Structure formats: C-alpha cells, structure tokens
C-alpha cells in the first residue's frame, strides 16, 4: 500500500533554519528580530521600495532621486581635498555624473578605469562639480551585451547587524517559494474577505515582497497599497478579536459586588476642599453602578490633564474598603506613585483607612513588612508601580485594580493584575485611567474590551495657560524671566531636552542645566529631579518643591505624567521642536492648575521644520487635549500620537492605528462575522498576530 503523502507542514511551524543557507548562527541572529519561522519571514514587510526596474538617463536626474543609471567612465582620479576620495565621472550621452568613493581598495580603483561601462544605483545629490552619488552600489557591464534591470521593485527591509539587505531579500524570496504548497492558511473566512473587498493573503504577500514594475511606488511607500492594507486589516482584526473575546470572557466572570455599604465615600466627599465637577460626578456615578454588579467592571476613564481623575479613583477605592476588601493603584513611575500615595493618605487616612506604598525602591525588611501587610489585608489601599504585581506579592482580598496612565502599560499588564486579584474564583473590578485623548473610532478599537467614561470638564477657577514659542537664542531672556517670577513668589519647571536616546546623556544634561541655572540665578532655589535618582531623593525634592522650599525644578521628562503641584505657574521646555504634540501637551499640563495665570515657554532651535512650526502653533492656539489630539492626527508623522513610547494601546507589526484608521469600521464588522463562525480560525489568527503575553482570549 503506498504511503499517503504527508500534508505540507504549515509555514508557521517551519523554522527559519529550514530555509536554504540559514544555519544555527544566522537563525539566532534572525530570532533577535523576531524571525523564527518561515511565516515570520513572510510577515516581515519592507519598510519602503526602490525602483531599479528602469535605467534612467543621467540628464534627467534631480538631487534627491534614488535611481539606476548606466554610463561609461570618462575619468577616474584620486583627489585630496579635505579627505582622500576616488572620483569617477560617468556619462551616457544625456549628461554626466560623478561617483564619489571615500573608501576603496586598490583593486576597486583599478577596475574603475576609463572606458569601463557601469550600472549604478544610489541617491543623487548636488556636489561641488555637479550631480554626484556617494558610494553607489554598482557593477561593471560587458560591452555590447544587454543587461536586464530588476524585474520587480526592490524591497528595502528592516534589518539587523549581521543580516544585510541582500540576504533579507534572498530569505523572503525563499519563503515566497514555499508559499505555493498551501502551507499558509488564510484564516479569514472567504465571505468576510469578500465583504471587506480584500485580496487573498497569498496574493497580498507576493505583492508586498515583490511588487511588479507597474506598481505605484508612492502608494506602496505610504503603506496604502491594497496588498498592504490587506495585511493591516488582518492584524487589526486579530487584535479586535482578542479584545472582544476578552470582553466576552469577562462578562461571564464572577466578581464581588460592591454596592454602597457605609458612608465612607460620603464622608470623603464632604471633607474634600472642593466639590466634584459635573463630569467627575457623572463618571463616579457610572463607576458606582459598575461596582455594584457581580461582574467585573472594565472601565476606562479618559480625561484631559488636570481634569481630576485621581479623586474619582480614590472614591472607587473607598467603595472597596467599605466592604472590607482591598484596592490597588498602579502608576507608571515612582514619582507618580509617591504623589498618589500622598494624595490618598491626605484623603483616606482621616477616615481611618490604611494606605501603603510599594515601589521598586522598597527592598529588604521594608518590603517584607509591606508584603506582609498586603497579604494580611492590613493595608487596605495599596499604591505602587508595577512592583505591586511582581512575583511574591499577594493580597488578602483584592476587589479593585486601578491603573493610572494606562497608555504606559500594555494590555497584558492589565491582565496580569486581573489574575493576581483572582480570589475564591472571583475577579477584581478594573478601572483604568488615561489622559491620552483619542478619537472615538480609535478608542473603540484600542479599548474594545472596555467601557469608556469621559471627564470632559476641568475644575473651575483654572486660568488657561498662555503658551509662547521662542528661539533658543532668547534663552537668556527666559532665564531672566524665571528670576523675576521666582522673586515674586511663583514656582517654575525647567524641562530638559531629549538630547539623544542615551539615558545617561539625558541625566547628565539635566545635571548640567541645573548647575548652570543655579549659577546664573543666585537668588533662586534650584532643585533637580530625574528618573535615575534614588526614590528617596526624588521624593524629597518633589516634597520640597511642593512645599515651596524650592523655586525652580529642573527635570527630565519624568514629570510628563501626572505630577501635580498647583502653585507652579511657569514652565520652560527646551528643544520643544523635538517632542511630539501629545507629550508637549502632557508636560504643559503640569502648570495651569492654580488660579494664577500660567505660562509655558517652548524654546526651540531654529530653523524649524514646517511640521514642527505647525505643532508649536497648535499648542499656542489651544489648551484642549482633544483638539490637540485631533490636530496631531492631521499633522503627525506616524507613531507620534500613539507613539512608540506609548505602546499600551496595541503592539502592532504591520498596521498603524492612525494611518489605517479608515479600515476600523470594516474591522469591527469583520470581527462580528468571525465571532459567529468557527473558533478554530480565530485561534489560528490570534496565534499568528497577537503576542504571547496578550493572547488572552480562551478561544
Ligand atoms: P489628572 O486628571 O491630570 O490626574 P489630578 O487628579 O491630578 O488630575 O487633579 C488635578 C488637580 O485638580 C489636583 O490638584 C486636584 O486636587 C484638583 N481637583 C480635582 N478635582 C477638583 C475639583 N472638582 N475642583 C477643584 N480642584 C479639583
Ligand atoms: Mg493623573
């Protein structure tokens, strides 16, 4: 009896090392950029494309073009100007062009002799003697023989050290060759694809890796080609499904109902030095209703900076305490956790509630004691960083989890908390808070597992912040202004620039700025706070600033989230042109919290790019976070509003929530259709697209 042919092994199971030429060493390098299987290679998409399918007449070149040209070498010489360089002049009858090499071997120099024909590719710029290409890719051509140009547009991939473009192209070529035997299933049901008018997966993958010469390169480079959108659609659909499943699962989960029980909340409200705004009261009402149910609350509270989210969170925590249960508040930075702890202490301790703070800086005995009190339930409201949810931290009866500035955390961190609170088969209620205003369709996608409440009103008595932009050349003037302000009893922040990516350089810059300002302003008491400082010192500096013992606080962007010092009314932000709108708005939100008029000075280095100029103008024009977000969408380069630093929304590989936002309604419809179909397809789709840590839906 003939053996039945084994079905092809799915590409998601085939390791990259099964590709020709990929040994264990290259396999390990590829794994570092997440390429472990043949499927991973297929979903590793080009960053952009180059057109090397046509040889362009030299005479038609413009600076900035990336083009293929052919020509004969007229002249080759080594020159010594500032640097030794090999210059090679080629001509094709329509014009001539210089090739400039700073690094070259003797053999190379020899091969580039007068009369040789070359085909080159590179970026054209204008040089001292006309147009030139520095270090072109090139090869010599034999005379009288036709040489075919590339048959497809050339994909340019994200690469890593040890894997060159050429190698990556070869790998995707090999992976595409394996695509023929049905090893990669299209998990989206045909009728769903048809309804969304999307091409088939295989066709889309072939297209994005090897677009034909006729493809519209601008469309591809903008990530807007139908083939690219097909893949973005699939990824967004997978995330949407995972969140909806999470939501469905949560709706079946039992939770401890927390209806009003004692008058703790009322007493807290009565003791506050202010009345809740209408928006705060409405949102608290929504939370109260959720908490009274036997299903876990899953609610997001969105509110602009300064809208007063903290006090609403405190009321929710008190409701848990009314039932003899615990609440936990997680903040993204130590600074913020400490500030929350101070606020909660002020509000809750007079009511006899015990508040505890646990951050990474609690170690040894102090940590052990805290953990003991958390486990016994002696601490009723626990505040901390993610340290709260590390291994070994146990609660007695955690009934409510509050996550502040949720965009700083990933979905899976929220889910971890949920598991942490699981007691007697009951899940904790979840309240997440964010100051990142996002448009409704985005919110429905990114937070598909949550109900959303919006605090759309600022507390009364706030004077709008006056925002001015000034070139760095007027820095001295600004420094003088700080002196005058501090002399008249005002307090100020000075936010240091993000000089580069290196953390160390950042702290150093902050230290130098603080020292320089202290020297320039002898009458002003200057403090410094940055993320690297030990928690205790940070805390001491913040307290001193809050109590008015410091006039000027120099800081890195650690103060971007949440910090609340109502008396501070002046903020200077250095190198504002390098920051995104959302971040600048967050930073600026640190002032304008009291009744005196606040000013925010945006210092920039000229010349400003048109987009940077627009950004600064937006901040000058409006104080409203939603308006800032809307204008950000119009302006932004990808990744800014929902930026790479704000990864909490979603970890996306291919799709871009903003660029692809027009796909979202279709994604919602498709998700509903898929949920009515077989679960096995959904499970497979999640395996393909959704990170291990976030694959929560028990499909
Ligand atoms: P955010 O929403 O940015 O987290 P906070 O909760 O830090 O804002 O509140 C900002 C400031 O406004 C705090 O000093 C807080 O005490 C104060 N505040 C909150 N609610 C009110 C209110 N209803 N009336 C007056 N001040 C309020
Ligand atoms: Mg806050």
XYZ file of C-alpha atoms in Angstrom, residues 1-569:
569
model
C 0.000 0.000 0.000
C 1.528 3.348 -0.979
C 2.102 5.706 1.956
C -0.191 8.721 1.815
C 1.738 11.922 1.151
C 2.094 13.828 4.408
C 0.283 17.164 4.298
C 2.724 20.061 3.996
C 3.969 21.299 7.329
C 2.374 24.690 7.977
C 4.808 27.567 7.478
C 4.120 28.796 10.987
C 5.803 25.626 12.249
C 8.717 25.545 9.819
C 11.793 27.063 11.452
C 13.798 29.669 9.529
C 16.698 27.263 9.633
C 14.781 25.105 7.165
C 15.482 27.779 4.542
C 18.481 27.120 2.349
C 21.613 28.801 3.689
C 20.275 29.532 7.165
C 22.402 27.802 9.767
C 22.120 27.987 13.547
C 24.157 31.214 13.799
C 22.067 33.145 11.274
C 18.982 31.552 12.802
C 19.909 33.052 16.174
C 20.511 36.474 14.610
C 17.139 36.363 12.894
C 15.446 35.293 16.113
C 16.674 38.535 17.670
C 14.397 40.471 15.327
C 11.548 38.062 15.882
C 12.036 35.902 12.781
C 11.765 32.316 13.968
C 9.578 30.633 11.396
C 9.062 30.832 7.661
C 5.746 32.527 8.406
C 7.587 35.202 10.408
C 9.784 35.902 7.378
C 6.718 36.297 5.191
C 5.243 38.825 7.589
C 8.496 40.766 7.805
C 7.457 43.533 5.448
C 9.577 46.043 3.557
C 9.981 49.497 5.042
C 9.983 51.040 1.600
C 10.643 50.315 -2.047
C 13.077 51.439 -4.686
C 12.543 51.445 -8.394
C 15.515 49.754 -10.021
C 13.477 48.392 -12.876
C 14.303 51.242 -15.209
C 17.622 52.701 -16.210
C 17.218 56.461 -16.114
C 19.018 58.904 -18.456
C 21.647 60.777 -16.452
C 20.421 64.028 -17.936
C 17.018 63.604 -16.260
C 18.368 63.209 -12.693
C 17.420 65.622 -9.916
C 19.021 65.902 -6.471
C 17.251 63.535 -4.072
C 16.389 60.930 -6.745
C 17.267 57.323 -5.994
C 17.886 55.925 -9.402
C 19.637 53.392 -11.588
C 21.892 54.858 -14.274
C 24.317 53.429 -16.788
C 27.314 55.131 -18.299
C 30.890 54.913 -19.435
C 33.727 56.090 -17.243
C 35.239 59.265 -18.697
C 37.695 59.987 -15.960
C 38.788 58.355 -12.702
C 41.119 60.092 -10.274
C 42.064 60.139 -6.618
C 41.824 63.616 -5.143
C 42.949 65.020 -1.798
C 40.710 67.842 -0.672
C 39.544 67.593 2.893
C 39.545 63.823 2.567
C 41.106 61.448 0.133
C 38.478 60.337 -2.351
C 38.182 58.437 -5.576
C 36.133 60.392 -8.108
C 34.780 58.681 -11.129
C 32.954 60.565 -13.867
C 30.454 58.660 -15.989
C 28.436 59.803 -18.987
C 25.647 58.271 -21.080
C 25.186 60.826 -23.821
C 22.371 62.623 -21.983
C 24.618 64.001 -19.250
C 27.348 63.160 -16.791
C 27.569 62.297 -13.123
C 30.307 61.928 -10.504
C 30.633 58.825 -8.340
C 32.446 59.577 -5.105
C 34.163 56.901 -3.007
C 35.829 57.666 0.320
C 36.686 54.055 0.978
C 38.085 51.998 -1.843
C 40.569 49.227 -2.405
C 43.385 49.231 -4.897
C 41.624 46.514 -6.885
C 38.472 48.563 -6.968
C 40.371 51.599 -8.171
C 41.915 49.529 -10.921
C 38.556 48.133 -12.072
C 37.114 51.639 -12.382
C 39.273 52.560 -15.332
C 38.407 54.954 -18.118
C 36.170 53.360 -20.753
C 34.551 50.828 -18.407
C 30.764 50.654 -18.510
C 28.917 50.744 -15.165
C 25.415 50.358 -13.873
C 24.970 52.185 -10.561
C 22.290 52.791 -8.023
C 22.214 55.409 -5.309
C 20.885 58.709 -4.096
C 21.719 61.695 -6.242
C 22.879 64.915 -4.589
C 24.443 68.058 -5.832
C 28.191 68.132 -5.263
C 30.945 70.650 -5.929
C 31.215 69.647 -9.591
C 27.547 68.994 -10.402
C 25.397 65.974 -9.542
C 27.020 63.057 -7.744
C 26.337 59.809 -5.942
C 28.366 58.940 -2.856
C 29.214 55.242 -2.559
C 26.789 53.953 -5.166
C 26.003 50.295 -5.487
C 27.477 49.422 -8.873
C 28.607 46.695 -11.194
C 30.633 46.736 -14.338
C 28.941 45.766 -17.585
C 30.463 43.920 -20.500
C 30.348 45.903 -23.750
C 27.745 45.072 -26.301
C 25.671 42.779 -24.061
C 22.150 43.615 -22.860
C 21.770 43.515 -19.099
C 18.287 43.107 -17.724
C 17.246 45.504 -14.978
C 15.413 44.267 -11.852
C 12.131 42.590 -12.639
C 10.311 43.913 -9.604
C 10.513 46.982 -7.413
C 13.265 46.464 -4.886
C 12.026 45.968 -1.329
C 14.061 47.549 1.474
C 13.617 45.599 4.699
C 14.184 46.385 8.340
C 17.462 44.618 9.030
C 19.793 43.999 11.904
C 23.519 43.684 12.347
C 24.717 40.579 10.591
C 21.844 40.470 8.100
C 22.298 42.649 5.034
C 19.557 43.791 2.651
C 20.678 41.309 0.036
C 20.411 38.447 2.479
C 16.992 39.550 3.643
C 15.765 39.737 0.064
C 17.059 36.266 -0.542
C 15.302 34.961 2.560
C 11.963 36.459 1.616
C 12.437 35.012 -1.869
C 12.945 31.538 -0.408
C 9.981 31.954 1.908
C 7.795 33.060 -1.000
C 8.850 29.958 -2.907
C 7.406 27.850 -0.091
C 4.148 29.719 -0.238
C 2.931 27.578 -3.119
C 2.043 24.383 -1.302
C -0.797 25.704 0.814
C 1.321 25.914 3.940
C -0.049 29.316 4.882
C -3.759 29.291 5.549
C -5.997 32.277 5.054
C -7.820 32.184 8.365
C -10.224 34.912 7.463
C -13.318 33.327 6.048
C -13.892 33.990 2.327
C -17.234 35.717 2.857
C -15.641 38.064 5.393
C -12.873 38.909 2.942
C -15.369 39.414 0.161
C -17.485 41.707 2.319
C -14.432 43.795 3.121
C -13.300 43.660 -0.522
C -9.879 42.409 0.461
C -7.499 40.364 -1.716
C -6.333 36.908 -0.732
C -3.472 36.585 1.713
C -1.094 34.791 -0.621
C -1.523 37.336 -3.401
C -1.041 40.192 -0.946
C 2.186 38.710 0.430
C 3.625 38.102 -3.012
C 2.813 41.644 -3.991
C 4.302 43.377 -0.954
C 7.555 41.444 -1.188
C 7.954 41.692 -4.965
C 5.827 44.455 -6.451
C 5.754 44.492 -10.268
C 7.413 47.402 -12.080
C 3.961 48.811 -12.823
C 3.139 49.146 -9.108
C 2.521 52.628 -7.776
C 5.616 53.169 -5.709
C 4.261 56.246 -3.896
C 1.248 54.276 -2.723
C 3.495 51.465 -1.519
C 5.900 53.790 0.225
C 2.964 55.394 2.031
C 1.793 51.954 3.168
C -1.544 52.489 1.434
C -1.488 49.853 -1.278
C -4.419 47.371 -1.174
C -1.979 44.496 -0.635
C -0.506 46.226 2.409
C -3.941 47.150 3.662
C -4.982 43.519 3.399
C -2.258 42.612 5.898
C -3.011 45.573 8.156
C -6.657 44.572 8.070
C -5.818 41.046 9.157
C -3.660 42.249 12.019
C -6.226 44.767 13.256
C -8.879 42.101 13.009
C -6.811 39.706 15.109
C -6.361 42.328 17.835
C -10.000 43.279 17.704
C -10.997 39.649 18.101
C -8.680 39.110 21.035
C -10.080 42.128 22.866
C -13.679 41.168 22.135
C -13.060 37.650 23.367
C -11.509 39.059 26.470
C -14.578 41.162 26.945
C -16.890 38.193 26.412
C -14.924 36.121 28.877
C -15.020 38.898 31.454
C -18.762 39.164 31.097
C -19.059 35.605 32.278
C -16.568 36.095 35.111
C -17.874 36.439 38.619
C -16.807 39.419 40.709
C -17.572 40.680 44.136
C -20.459 43.139 44.038
C -19.565 46.397 45.790
C -22.779 48.345 46.347
C -22.850 51.315 48.721
C -22.408 49.886 52.190
C -21.303 52.548 54.666
C -20.903 56.297 54.482
C -17.133 56.269 53.825
C -17.483 57.726 50.330
C -19.888 60.420 51.519
C -17.575 61.370 54.356
C -14.652 61.631 51.989
C -16.646 63.846 49.617
C -17.744 66.071 52.485
C -14.152 66.528 53.655
C -12.721 67.463 50.243
C -11.796 71.130 49.893
C -13.772 71.234 46.632
C -16.973 69.864 45.136
C -16.800 67.366 42.278
C -17.293 68.868 38.865
C -20.389 67.750 36.965
C -18.230 65.497 34.794
C -16.487 63.923 37.789
C -19.832 63.273 39.468
C -21.258 61.687 36.328
C -18.245 59.426 35.844
C -18.255 58.447 39.515
C -21.923 57.523 39.090
C -21.026 55.240 36.158
C -18.319 53.586 38.207
C -20.617 53.182 41.183
C -23.161 51.376 39.034
C -20.497 49.048 37.610
C -19.088 48.236 41.015
C -22.474 47.200 42.368
C -22.714 44.393 39.800
C -21.493 40.842 40.210
C -19.491 41.147 37.001
C -16.064 42.754 36.956
C -16.132 46.402 35.971
C -13.875 47.043 32.956
C -13.945 50.778 32.603
C -11.628 53.330 31.086
C -11.770 56.888 32.350
C -10.432 59.369 29.838
C -9.841 62.904 30.978
C -7.518 65.659 29.899
C -4.555 66.528 32.104
C -5.774 68.225 35.243
C -9.386 67.102 34.874
C -9.234 65.443 38.303
C -9.131 61.720 37.699
C -7.293 60.897 40.918
C -10.075 61.794 43.290
C -12.534 59.681 41.339
C -10.146 56.753 41.665
C -9.945 57.375 45.403
C -13.724 57.180 45.730
C -13.748 53.838 43.927
C -11.019 52.551 46.235
C -13.071 53.614 49.249
C -16.032 51.646 47.987
C -13.893 48.502 48.124
C -12.782 49.424 51.620
C -16.421 49.800 52.689
C -16.690 46.068 52.040
C -13.589 45.157 53.990
C -11.786 44.481 50.705
C -8.613 45.929 49.166
C -7.910 48.207 46.231
C -4.620 48.538 44.349
C -3.490 51.561 42.350
C -0.743 51.104 39.768
C 1.140 54.129 38.420
C 3.739 54.142 35.631
C 6.517 55.926 37.544
C 7.745 56.023 41.126
C 7.261 59.745 41.162
C 3.624 59.391 40.307
C 3.061 56.504 42.718
C 4.536 58.632 45.501
C 2.328 61.541 44.628
C -0.759 59.338 44.572
C 0.243 57.920 47.935
C 0.455 61.447 49.378
C -2.961 62.355 47.956
C -4.617 59.162 49.087
C -3.073 59.500 52.545
C -4.461 63.011 52.805
C -7.941 61.963 51.754
C -8.271 58.493 53.265
C -6.271 58.365 56.469
C -8.539 60.824 58.323
C -11.256 58.253 57.631
C -9.210 55.541 59.305
C -8.185 53.811 56.078
C -4.676 52.400 55.844
C -2.763 53.306 52.680
C 0.519 51.609 51.707
C 3.115 52.418 49.050
C 5.178 49.762 47.298
C 7.651 50.631 44.574
C 10.875 49.155 43.273
C 12.803 51.098 45.887
C 11.276 49.165 48.762
C 13.676 46.362 49.398
C 14.712 44.104 52.218
C 12.922 44.469 55.532
C 10.700 47.355 54.490
C 9.494 45.376 51.508
C 8.895 42.255 53.562
C 6.828 44.210 56.088
C 4.757 45.810 53.325
C 4.160 42.488 51.661
C 3.040 41.023 54.937
C 0.517 43.827 55.426
C -0.755 43.429 51.883
C -1.193 39.700 52.377
C -2.976 40.108 55.695
C -5.224 42.863 54.418
C -3.882 45.370 56.962
C -3.117 47.687 54.044
C -6.493 48.500 52.555
C -5.390 50.647 49.669
C -2.072 49.742 48.056
C -0.348 52.171 45.736
C 2.689 51.370 43.666
C 4.453 50.887 40.385
C 4.358 47.588 38.535
C 6.337 46.285 41.537
C 2.897 45.798 43.077
C 2.260 42.923 40.773
C 5.518 41.117 40.743
C 6.033 37.592 41.876
C 5.622 37.109 45.557
C 3.217 39.992 46.149
C -0.056 38.602 47.457
C -3.240 40.333 48.514
C -5.820 39.283 51.021
C -8.988 40.329 49.201
C -8.221 42.445 46.174
C -11.551 43.653 44.837
C -10.488 46.591 42.678
C -7.491 47.288 40.476
C -6.855 50.851 39.291
C -4.328 51.521 36.536
C -3.307 55.154 36.086
C -1.928 56.473 32.797
C -2.797 53.190 31.199
C -1.211 54.079 27.862
C 2.110 53.471 29.568
C 1.267 49.843 30.185
C 0.481 47.022 27.839
C -2.801 45.182 27.790
C -1.135 42.138 29.230
C -0.025 44.006 32.332
C -3.629 44.825 32.988
C -4.496 41.173 32.520
C -1.789 40.131 34.911
C -3.397 42.283 37.572
C -6.663 40.635 36.896
C -5.179 37.196 37.507
C -3.403 38.470 40.570
C -6.670 39.518 42.133
C -8.396 36.255 41.454
C -9.642 35.023 44.822
C -12.349 32.487 45.626
C -12.978 32.283 41.887
C -13.848 35.979 41.722
C -12.081 38.585 39.614
C -11.287 42.143 40.707
C -13.006 45.134 39.152
C -10.785 47.168 36.831
C -10.613 50.910 36.462
C -8.087 52.300 34.005
C -7.351 55.977 33.602
C -5.697 57.817 30.783
C -5.001 61.401 29.827
C -4.371 60.499 26.204
C -7.433 61.684 24.370
C -8.045 59.638 21.267
C -10.837 59.862 18.725
C -13.827 57.619 19.139
C -13.137 55.047 16.415
C -9.635 54.582 17.740
C -10.901 54.220 21.284
C -13.405 51.610 20.154
C -10.591 49.634 18.612
C -7.826 50.051 21.124
C -10.148 49.611 24.079
C -12.633 47.182 22.602
C -12.660 45.306 25.897
C -13.554 48.365 27.979
C -16.440 50.714 28.652
C -15.386 54.318 28.316
C -16.214 57.295 30.556
C -15.010 60.781 29.763
C -14.297 63.587 32.211
C -14.817 66.411 29.761
C -14.676 69.369 32.098
C -11.870 70.987 34.073
C -12.335 72.039 37.704
C -13.487 75.657 37.986
C -11.118 78.537 38.569
C -8.411 77.387 36.207
C -6.909 80.146 34.119
C -5.919 78.998 30.639
C -2.209 78.535 30.119
C -0.524 81.104 27.920
C 1.872 79.321 25.590
C 4.669 81.096 23.749
C 7.339 79.740 21.420
C 10.798 81.319 21.376
C 14.044 80.530 19.607
C 16.885 79.220 21.762
C 18.790 82.431 21.033
C 16.477 84.132 23.528
C 17.285 81.686 26.301
C 18.930 84.371 28.461
C 15.795 86.429 28.342
C 13.796 83.426 29.521
C 16.227 82.829 32.360
C 15.763 86.439 33.462
C 12.026 85.932 33.345
C 12.302 82.985 35.697
C 14.245 85.089 38.134
C 11.549 87.750 38.134
C 8.796 85.167 38.513
C 10.508 83.366 41.386
C 11.215 86.671 43.108
C 7.502 87.403 43.040
C 6.826 84.064 44.738
C 5.957 81.906 41.739
C 7.394 78.471 41.098
C 8.686 77.131 37.820
C 9.667 73.955 35.968
C 12.536 73.722 33.537
C 12.233 70.649 31.338
C 15.494 69.486 29.826
C 15.882 68.460 26.251
C 15.881 64.962 24.933
C 19.343 65.362 23.524
C 19.591 61.809 22.332
C 18.424 58.327 23.021
C 21.028 57.560 25.636
C 19.616 57.755 29.135
C 22.946 58.636 30.677
C 23.413 61.613 28.412
C 19.979 62.806 29.415
C 20.694 62.765 33.126
C 23.978 64.432 32.595
C 22.330 67.201 30.595
C 19.773 67.710 33.348
C 22.505 67.941 35.958
C 24.474 70.420 33.917
C 21.420 72.544 33.234
C 20.524 72.617 36.922
C 24.063 73.664 37.862
C 24.145 76.348 35.171
C 20.759 77.759 36.187
C 21.724 77.755 39.859
C 24.882 79.693 38.983
C 23.014 82.168 36.784
C 20.238 82.730 39.337
C 21.867 83.125 42.739
C 18.649 84.205 44.466
C 16.667 81.234 43.201
C 16.497 77.866 44.979
C 17.010 75.243 42.281
C 16.174 71.544 42.589
C 16.739 68.668 40.218
C 14.720 65.540 39.596
C 15.308 62.796 37.061
C 14.412 59.165 36.621
C 17.791 57.829 37.680
C 17.771 59.402 41.131
C 17.171 57.125 44.081
C 13.492 57.194 45.032
C 14.093 58.742 48.412
C 15.934 61.727 46.954
C 13.380 62.165 44.229
C 10.650 62.148 46.810
C 12.481 64.654 48.996
C 12.977 67.033 46.072
C 9.341 66.779 44.992
C 8.130 67.364 48.520
C 10.399 70.381 48.904
C 9.099 71.789 45.630
C 5.513 71.131 46.587
C 6.016 72.814 49.957
C 7.594 75.854 48.359
C 11.118 75.264 49.633
C 12.375 75.220 46.054
C 11.569 77.830 43.423
C 12.746 76.153 40.273
C 12.596 72.469 39.490
C 14.837 71.237 36.711
C 13.559 67.931 35.397
C 13.761 65.429 32.615
C 10.504 64.371 31.025
C 9.825 62.146 34.073
C 7.419 64.834 35.138
C 5.435 64.388 31.963
C 2.867 62.147 33.564
C 0.644 63.091 36.411
C 2.808 65.307 38.612
C 0.593 67.820 40.422
C 1.968 70.956 42.072
C -0.795 73.557 41.795
C 1.374 76.551 42.791
C 3.785 76.071 39.900
C 2.814 78.504 37.175
